[in-house]
Coordinates of C-alpha atoms in Angstrom, one line a residue:
X29 CA 119.9 100.9 116.6
X30 CA 117.3 100.1 119.3
X31 CA 115.1 103.1 120.0
X32 CA 115.2 104.2 123.6
X33 CA 112.0 103.4 125.5
X34 CA 110.3 106.1 127.7
X35 CA 108.4 105.6 130.8
X36 CA 104.8 106.7 130.0
X37 CA 104.2 108.1 133.4
X38 CA 107.2 110.4 133.1
X39 CA 106.3 111.3 129.5
X40 CA 102.9 112.5 130.7
X41 CA 104.6 115.5 132.2
X42 CA 107.2 116.0 129.5
X43 CA 104.9 116.5 126.6
X44 CA 104.4 120.2 127.6
X45 CA 108.1 120.9 127.7
X46 CA 108.6 121.1 123.9
X47 CA 107.2 123.2 121.2
X48 CA 104.6 120.8 119.8
X49 CA 101.0 122.0 119.6
X50 CA 99.9 118.4 119.1
X51 CA 101.3 115.1 120.2
X52 CA 99.9 112.2 118.2
X53 CA 100.3 108.7 119.7
X54 CA 100.0 106.0 117.0
X55 CA 99.5 102.3 117.1
X56 CA 101.6 100.7 114.4
X57 CA 105.2 100.5 113.4
X58 CA 106.0 100.8 109.7
X59 CA 103.4 103.0 108.1
X60 CA 101.6 104.9 110.9
X61 CA 104.3 107.4 111.6
X62 CA 104.8 108.7 108.0
X63 CA 101.0 108.5 107.3
X64 CA 100.0 110.6 110.2
X65 CA 102.9 113.0 109.9
X66 CA 101.7 113.9 106.4
X67 CA 98.0 113.9 107.3
X68 CA 98.3 115.9 110.5
X69 CA 100.7 118.5 109.0
X70 CA 97.9 119.4 106.6
X71 CA 95.3 119.5 109.5
X72 CA 96.6 122.1 112.0
X73 CA 98.8 125.1 112.4
X74 CA 101.7 124.5 114.7
X75 CA 104.2 121.7 115.3
X76 CA 103.0 118.1 115.3
X77 CA 105.0 115.4 116.9
X78 CA 104.5 111.6 116.6
X79 CA 105.0 109.1 119.4
X80 CA 104.7 105.4 118.7
X81 CA 102.9 103.7 121.6
X82 CA 105.4 100.8 121.6
X83 CA 108.1 103.3 122.6
X84 CA 106.3 104.0 125.8
X85 CA 106.5 101.7 128.8
X86 CA 103.4 101.2 131.0
X87 CA 103.9 99.3 134.2
X88 CA 107.1 97.8 132.9
X89 CA 105.7 96.7 129.5
X90 CA 106.2 98.2 126.1
X91 CA 104.4 96.7 123.1
X92 CA 102.7 97.5 119.8
X93 CA 99.1 97.0 119.2
X94 CA 95.7 98.3 120.2
X95 CA 95.7 97.1 123.9
X96 CA 98.9 98.9 124.6
X97 CA 97.7 102.2 123.0
X98 CA 94.6 102.0 125.1
X99 CA 96.8 101.6 128.3
X100 CA 98.7 104.7 127.4
X101 CA 95.4 106.6 126.7
X102 CA 93.9 105.4 130.0
X103 CA 97.0 106.7 131.8
X104 CA 96.7 110.2 130.2
X105 CA 92.9 110.3 130.7
X106 CA 93.2 109.3 134.4
X107 CA 95.7 112.1 135.1
X108 CA 93.7 114.7 133.2
X109 CA 96.7 115.1 130.9
X110 CA 95.1 114.9 127.4
X111 CA 95.2 118.7 127.4
X112 CA 98.0 120.6 129.1
X113 CA 99.4 124.1 129.2
X114 CA 102.9 125.5 129.2
X115 CA 102.6 129.2 130.1
X116 CA 100.1 130.4 127.6
X117 CA 100.6 127.6 125.1
X118 CA 98.1 124.7 125.0
X119 CA 99.3 121.2 124.2
X120 CA 97.0 118.3 123.2
X121 CA 97.7 114.6 123.1
X122 CA 95.6 112.6 120.6
X123 CA 95.5 108.9 120.1
X124 CA 95.2 107.6 116.5
X125 CA 94.0 104.0 116.4
X126 CA 93.1 101.4 113.7
X127 CA 89.3 100.7 113.6
X128 CA 89.9 97.0 113.1
X129 CA 86.8 95.2 114.3
X130 CA 86.2 97.4 117.3
X131 CA 82.8 98.6 116.1
X132 CA 81.5 95.0 116.0
X133 CA 83.1 94.3 119.3
X134 CA 81.7 97.5 120.9
X135 CA 85.2 98.5 121.9
X136 CA 85.4 102.0 120.3
X137 CA 86.7 104.6 122.7
X138 CA 84.4 107.6 122.8
X139 CA 86.6 110.6 123.5
X140 CA 87.5 113.7 121.4
X141 CA 91.1 112.9 121.8
X142 CA 90.8 109.4 120.2
X143 CA 90.5 109.2 116.4
X144 CA 89.9 106.0 114.4
X145 CA 90.7 105.1 110.8
X146 CA 87.7 105.0 108.5
X147 CA 88.9 101.7 107.1
X148 CA 90.3 98.7 109.1
X149 CA 93.8 100.1 109.6
X150 CA 96.3 102.6 108.4
X151 CA 97.4 100.3 105.5
X152 CA 93.9 100.1 104.3
X153 CA 93.6 103.9 104.4
X154 CA 96.7 104.1 102.3
X155 CA 95.3 101.8 99.7
X156 CA 91.9 103.5 99.7
X157 CA 93.2 107.1 99.2
X158 CA 96.3 106.5 97.0
X159 CA 96.4 107.1 93.3
X160 CA 96.7 103.4 92.3
X161 CA 97.6 104.0 88.7
X162 CA 100.4 106.5 89.5
X163 CA 101.7 104.1 92.2
X164 CA 101.9 101.0 90.0
X165 CA 103.3 103.1 87.2
X166 CA 106.2 104.0 89.4
X167 CA 106.6 100.6 91.2
X168 CA 106.5 98.5 87.9
X169 CA 108.1 101.1 85.6
X170 CA 105.0 101.2 83.4
X171 CA 103.8 104.0 81.1
X172 CA 101.0 105.9 82.9
X173 CA 98.7 105.4 80.0
X174 CA 99.0 101.6 80.5
X175 CA 98.8 101.8 84.3
X176 CA 95.5 103.7 84.0
X177 CA 93.9 101.1 81.8
X178 CA 94.4 98.4 84.5
X179 CA 91.1 98.1 86.6
X180 CA 92.5 98.9 90.1
X181 CA 90.0 101.4 91.5
X182 CA 87.4 99.0 93.0
X183 CA 89.9 96.4 94.2
X184 CA 89.1 96.8 97.9
X185 CA 85.4 96.3 97.4
X186 CA 86.2 93.3 95.1
X187 CA 88.3 91.7 97.8
X188 CA 85.7 92.3 100.5
X189 CA 83.2 90.4 98.3
X190 CA 85.6 87.6 97.4
X191 CA 86.7 87.0 101.0
X192 CA 83.3 87.6 102.6
X193 CA 83.5 84.3 104.5
X194 CA 87.0 84.9 105.7
X195 CA 86.2 88.3 106.9
X196 CA 83.1 87.0 108.7
X197 CA 85.1 84.2 110.4
X198 CA 87.7 86.8 111.5
X199 CA 85.3 89.2 113.2
X200 CA 83.4 86.3 114.7
X201 CA 86.6 84.8 116.1
X202 CA 87.4 88.2 117.6
X203 CA 84.1 88.2 119.4
X204 CA 84.6 84.7 120.6
X205 CA 88.1 85.7 121.8
X206 CA 89.6 82.8 119.8
X207 CA 92.9 83.3 118.0
X208 CA 94.2 79.9 117.0
X209 CA 93.8 80.8 113.3
X210 CA 95.8 83.8 111.9
X211 CA 92.9 85.7 110.5
X212 CA 95.0 88.9 110.0
X213 CA 96.8 87.0 107.2
X214 CA 95.4 86.4 103.7
X215 CA 92.4 84.1 103.4
X216 CA 93.0 80.6 104.6
X217 CA 89.8 79.3 103.0
X218 CA 89.9 80.6 99.4
X219 CA 91.7 78.2 97.2
X220 CA 93.5 79.7 95.4
X221 CA 93.5 83.1 97.0
X222 CA 91.3 84.5 94.2
X223 CA 89.3 81.3 94.0
X224 CA 86.2 79.9 95.7
X225 CA 85.8 79.0 99.3
X226 CA 86.9 75.6 100.3
X227 CA 84.0 74.5 102.6
X228 CA 86.1 71.7 104.2
X229 CA 88.5 74.4 105.5
X230 CA 85.7 76.4 106.9
X231 CA 84.2 73.4 108.6
X232 CA 87.6 72.5 110.1
X233 CA 88.1 76.0 111.6
X234 CA 84.5 76.0 113.0
X235 CA 85.0 72.6 114.5
X236 CA 88.1 73.9 116.4
X237 CA 86.4 77.1 117.6
X238 CA 83.2 75.4 118.8
X239 CA 85.1 73.3 121.3
X240 CA 86.3 76.5 123.1
X241 CA 83.2 78.6 122.4
X242 CA 79.9 76.6 122.6
X243 CA 77.8 79.6 121.2
X244 CA 80.1 79.9 118.2
X245 CA 77.3 79.5 115.6
X246 CA 75.3 82.4 117.2
X247 CA 78.4 84.6 117.1
X248 CA 79.0 83.6 113.6
X249 CA 75.5 84.6 112.7
X250 CA 76.0 88.0 114.3
X251 CA 79.2 88.5 112.3
X252 CA 77.4 87.6 109.1
X253 CA 74.7 90.2 109.8
X254 CA 77.4 92.8 110.6
X255 CA 79.0 92.1 107.3
X256 CA 75.6 92.3 105.5
X257 CA 74.9 95.7 107.1
X258 CA 78.2 97.0 105.9
X259 CA 77.6 95.7 102.4
X260 CA 74.2 97.3 102.3
X261 CA 75.6 100.6 103.3
X262 CA 78.4 100.3 100.7
X263 CA 81.1 100.0 103.4
X264 CA 82.1 96.3 103.2
X265 CA 85.5 97.5 102.1
X266 CA 86.0 99.0 105.5
X267 CA 86.4 95.4 106.8
X268 CA 89.4 94.6 104.6
X269 CA 92.8 94.6 106.1
X270 CA 95.2 96.9 104.3
X271 CA 98.1 94.4 104.1
X272 CA 95.9 92.0 102.1
X273 CA 95.6 94.5 99.2
X274 CA 99.0 94.7 97.6
X275 CA 98.7 91.1 96.6
X276 CA 95.6 91.8 94.6
X277 CA 97.0 94.9 93.0
X278 CA 100.1 93.1 92.0
X279 CA 98.0 90.3 90.6
X280 CA 95.9 92.8 88.6
X281 CA 99.0 94.5 87.2
X282 CA 100.5 91.2 86.1
X283 CA 97.2 90.2 84.4
X284 CA 97.0 93.6 82.7
X285 CA 100.2 93.6 80.7
X286 CA 101.0 91.5 77.7
X287 CA 104.3 90.0 79.1
X288 CA 104.1 89.8 82.9
X289 CA 107.6 88.1 82.9
X290 CA 109.1 91.4 81.9
X291 CA 107.8 93.1 85.1
X292 CA 110.2 93.7 88.0
X293 CA 109.7 91.9 91.3
X294 CA 107.8 94.2 93.6
X295 CA 107.3 93.3 97.2
X296 CA 103.9 94.0 98.9
X297 CA 105.6 96.2 101.6
X298 CA 107.4 98.2 98.9
X299 CA 104.1 98.8 97.0
X300 CA 102.4 100.0 100.1
X301 CA 105.2 102.6 100.5
X302 CA 104.8 103.7 96.9
X303 CA 101.0 104.0 97.5
X304 CA 101.7 106.1 100.6
X305 CA 103.9 108.4 98.5
X306 CA 101.0 108.9 96.1
X307 CA 98.3 110.2 98.4
X308 CA 96.9 113.7 98.1
X309 CA 96.6 114.6 101.8
X310 CA 94.8 117.9 100.9
X311 CA 91.9 116.1 99.3
X312 CA 88.4 116.0 100.6
X313 CA 88.7 112.5 102.2
X314 CA 91.0 114.0 104.8
X315 CA 88.4 116.4 106.1
X316 CA 87.1 113.9 108.6
X317 CA 90.5 113.9 110.4
X318 CA 90.8 117.6 110.1
X319 CA 87.5 118.1 111.8
X320 CA 88.3 115.6 114.5
X321 CA 91.6 117.3 115.3
X322 CA 89.9 120.8 115.4
X323 CA 87.3 119.4 117.8
X324 CA 89.9 117.9 120.1
X325 CA 92.0 121.1 120.1
X326 CA 89.0 123.2 121.0
X327 CA 87.5 120.9 123.6

């Protein structure tokens, strides 16, 4: 059943009509709602309601993605509606966005009612904070003792290092506003995916970009320096897209058992769901969000 779309301008005035203390507007489709429902329920007292940005229509358009979330935010901010009151009850509207490459692009919104993921996106947060061993034990029907012997903990950092060139090309292409190559997908230059960089593929991509962006090599250098700074601070894994990770975890599980043919087929989306179900939302990692919410609710 298709979900009914709401006019965002009308919704600005409807948020204060319910019992919610906090409305959370989220960016994505599949995992954002359950992730933030659990995270925010541990962060505040009072009812939390989730609204997907794609279910709101702005100027006749409804869409997913960062640009549409920002349009909804701009609407609320312009009308002074981020904080509202219903009698003596205060209602706040916060916007929860994927960090993506916005730091490198200088596009982060500086507002107490906007909160970004620490990692690239919600899927990356799920992978970063889940109990990997417990999740793969459930997903692959493995004994916990065996699952805990599989080296899964540093997988995100490993992938950041393995796909350094792909990540650098991705953030550079975002700065160049060039989207011919699908950089959100798994590496298109590592052959095989866990193998070395194919320089011919890199050169082919760069040759296409430079025709549309003459200063491509300068931008590419800036992207490489950004990656290096993240690596130096131990944050290179923050540049890894979450949807890349299940592939690597599945590969490690298959390499870590004596008979991989005996394992059930596990889809990447299914594994992400199991990882989400195995996150401790009361753990210390969630304190950053709890603080951000408290600041917004007190602003």
